[in-house]
């Protein structure tokens, strides 16, 4: 089993920044592809970004390219999401997800991730 705990959410004004963290425990973090998804009120959960197990490849949703940056520290079993130039439409609950994968390209399909955190709220005011 893998346990994921997100932190770092909060309220920020448009144009501001936040950094989310996701701490993993339970097994070898360095074997897992990690991803962030988000769910806005009244909408389905959507893919935001994913990073392969070594951190050598990332995939971003078009809506966050150039503003968000994912990174990971395998020594600390933690993945980060740096969010800059935040917009009100970024308001959502952000979820961290994990699955075992040796593929170079990170997985972007929500249904393929078996492990999820509880989510952290990000609210961007206009």
Short mmCIF file of C-alpha atoms in Angstrom, two decimals:
data_model
loop_
_atom_site.label_atom_id
_atom_site.label_comp_id
_atom_site.label_asym_id
_atom_site.label_seq_id
_atom_site.Cartn_x
_atom_site.Cartn_y
_atom_site.Cartn_z
CA UNK A 1 0.00 0.00 0.00
CA UNK A 2 1.02 3.57 -0.66
CA UNK A 3 -0.09 6.47 1.48
CA UNK A 4 -0.08 9.96 -0.01
CA UNK A 5 -0.50 13.16 1.97
CA UNK A 6 -0.84 16.51 0.21
CA UNK A 7 -0.11 19.87 1.79
CA UNK A 8 0.45 23.47 0.78
CA UNK A 9 -2.98 24.48 -0.44
CA UNK A 10 -4.63 27.73 0.54
CA UNK A 11 -6.11 31.02 -0.57
CA UNK A 12 -4.11 33.24 -2.91
CA UNK A 13 -4.84 36.21 -5.12
CA UNK A 14 -4.75 35.94 -8.87
CA UNK A 15 -1.18 36.19 -10.11
CA UNK A 16 0.18 34.71 -6.94
CA UNK A 17 2.02 31.45 -6.27
CA UNK A 18 1.65 28.33 -4.17
CA UNK A 19 3.73 25.20 -3.79
CA UNK A 20 1.99 21.93 -3.11
CA UNK A 21 3.76 18.94 -1.64
CA UNK A 22 2.82 15.27 -1.65
CA UNK A 23 4.59 13.00 0.80
CA UNK A 24 4.53 9.29 0.03
CA UNK A 25 5.05 6.35 2.33
CA UNK A 26 4.50 2.62 2.29
CA UNK A 27 6.89 1.38 -0.38
CA UNK A 28 9.62 2.43 -2.78
CA UNK A 29 8.67 5.90 -3.98
CA UNK A 30 11.35 5.88 -6.66
CA UNK A 31 9.51 3.13 -8.59
CA UNK A 32 6.34 5.18 -8.98
CA UNK A 33 5.16 7.64 -11.56
CA UNK A 34 3.54 10.56 -9.75
CA UNK A 35 0.82 12.91 -10.93
CA UNK A 36 -1.36 15.79 -9.88
CA UNK A 37 -5.03 15.99 -10.78
CA UNK A 38 -7.58 18.60 -9.79
CA UNK A 39 -11.32 18.85 -9.40
CA UNK A 40 -13.15 22.15 -9.52
CA UNK A 41 -16.66 22.56 -8.05
CA UNK A 42 -19.24 20.96 -10.29
CA UNK A 43 -16.64 19.55 -12.66
CA UNK A 44 -14.97 16.22 -13.22
CA UNK A 45 -11.47 15.59 -11.98
CA UNK A 46 -8.87 16.46 -14.61
CA UNK A 47 -5.22 15.76 -15.26
CA UNK A 48 -2.75 18.51 -14.42
CA UNK A 49 0.78 17.10 -14.65
CA UNK A 50 2.78 13.90 -14.24
CA UNK A 51 6.43 13.00 -13.73
CA UNK A 52 8.19 9.72 -14.36
CA UNK A 53 10.00 7.86 -11.63
CA UNK A 54 13.41 9.39 -12.27
CA UNK A 55 12.11 12.90 -12.87
CA UNK A 56 13.54 12.89 -16.39
CA UNK A 57 10.23 13.32 -18.19
CA UNK A 58 7.11 15.34 -17.45
CA UNK A 59 3.76 15.89 -19.13
CA UNK A 60 1.62 18.97 -18.52
CA UNK A 61 -1.97 19.82 -19.33
CA UNK A 62 -2.12 22.69 -21.82
CA UNK A 63 -3.97 24.83 -19.29
CA UNK A 64 -0.99 24.92 -16.90
CA UNK A 65 2.00 24.81 -19.25
CA UNK A 66 4.47 27.57 -18.52
CA UNK A 67 2.90 28.31 -15.13
CA UNK A 68 3.15 25.07 -13.15
CA UNK A 69 6.26 22.99 -12.52
CA UNK A 70 6.37 19.48 -11.10
CA UNK A 71 9.44 18.06 -9.42
CA UNK A 72 10.32 15.20 -7.14
CA UNK A 73 12.86 14.38 -4.47
CA UNK A 74 13.18 10.61 -4.28
CA UNK A 75 15.38 10.84 -1.21
CA UNK A 76 12.51 12.59 0.60
CA UNK A 77 9.70 10.55 -0.99
CA UNK A 78 8.06 13.79 -1.98
CA UNK A 79 6.68 15.31 -5.16
CA UNK A 80 6.12 19.05 -5.52
CA UNK A 81 3.90 21.24 -7.64
CA UNK A 82 5.05 24.84 -7.98
CA UNK A 83 2.14 26.94 -9.21
CA UNK A 84 2.85 30.44 -10.48
CA UNK A 85 0.68 33.09 -12.15
CA UNK A 86 -2.38 31.51 -10.62
CA UNK A 87 -5.78 32.24 -12.12
CA UNK A 88 -9.26 31.98 -10.61
CA UNK A 89 -9.91 29.03 -12.92
CA UNK A 90 -7.14 27.13 -11.12
CA UNK A 91 -9.40 26.96 -8.06
CA UNK A 92 -9.92 23.28 -7.25
CA UNK A 93 -9.07 20.47 -4.91
CA UNK A 94 -5.68 19.16 -5.99
CA UNK A 95 -4.96 15.46 -5.66
CA UNK A 96 -1.69 13.61 -5.75
CA UNK A 97 -1.68 10.15 -7.36
CA UNK A 98 0.83 7.33 -7.71
CA UNK A 99 1.34 4.04 -9.51
CA UNK A 100 4.21 1.71 -10.23
CA UNK A 101 5.67 2.37 -13.67
CA UNK A 102 9.03 1.98 -15.40
CA UNK A 103 7.87 3.78 -18.53
CA UNK A 104 9.77 6.86 -19.69
CA UNK A 105 6.56 8.70 -20.52
CA UNK A 106 4.45 9.49 -17.46
CA UNK A 107 0.90 8.16 -17.29
CA UNK A 108 -1.80 10.80 -17.67
CA UNK A 109 -4.93 8.64 -17.42
CA UNK A 110 -6.74 9.02 -14.11
CA UNK A 111 -8.15 5.48 -14.06
CA UNK A 112 -4.65 3.97 -14.20
CA UNK A 113 -3.64 5.44 -10.84
CA UNK A 114 -4.53 3.17 -7.92
CA UNK A 115 -3.22 5.38 -5.12
CA UNK A 116 -4.59 8.79 -4.22
CA UNK A 117 -4.17 11.40 -1.53
CA UNK A 118 -7.02 13.09 0.27
CA UNK A 119 -6.63 16.34 -1.65
CA UNK A 120 -5.74 19.90 -0.76
CA UNK A 121 -7.87 22.95 -1.55
CA UNK A 122 -6.46 25.72 -3.71
CA UNK A 123 -8.55 28.87 -4.00
CA UNK A 124 -7.53 31.74 -6.27
CA UNK A 125 -9.40 34.99 -5.77
CA UNK A 126 -9.83 37.54 -8.54
#
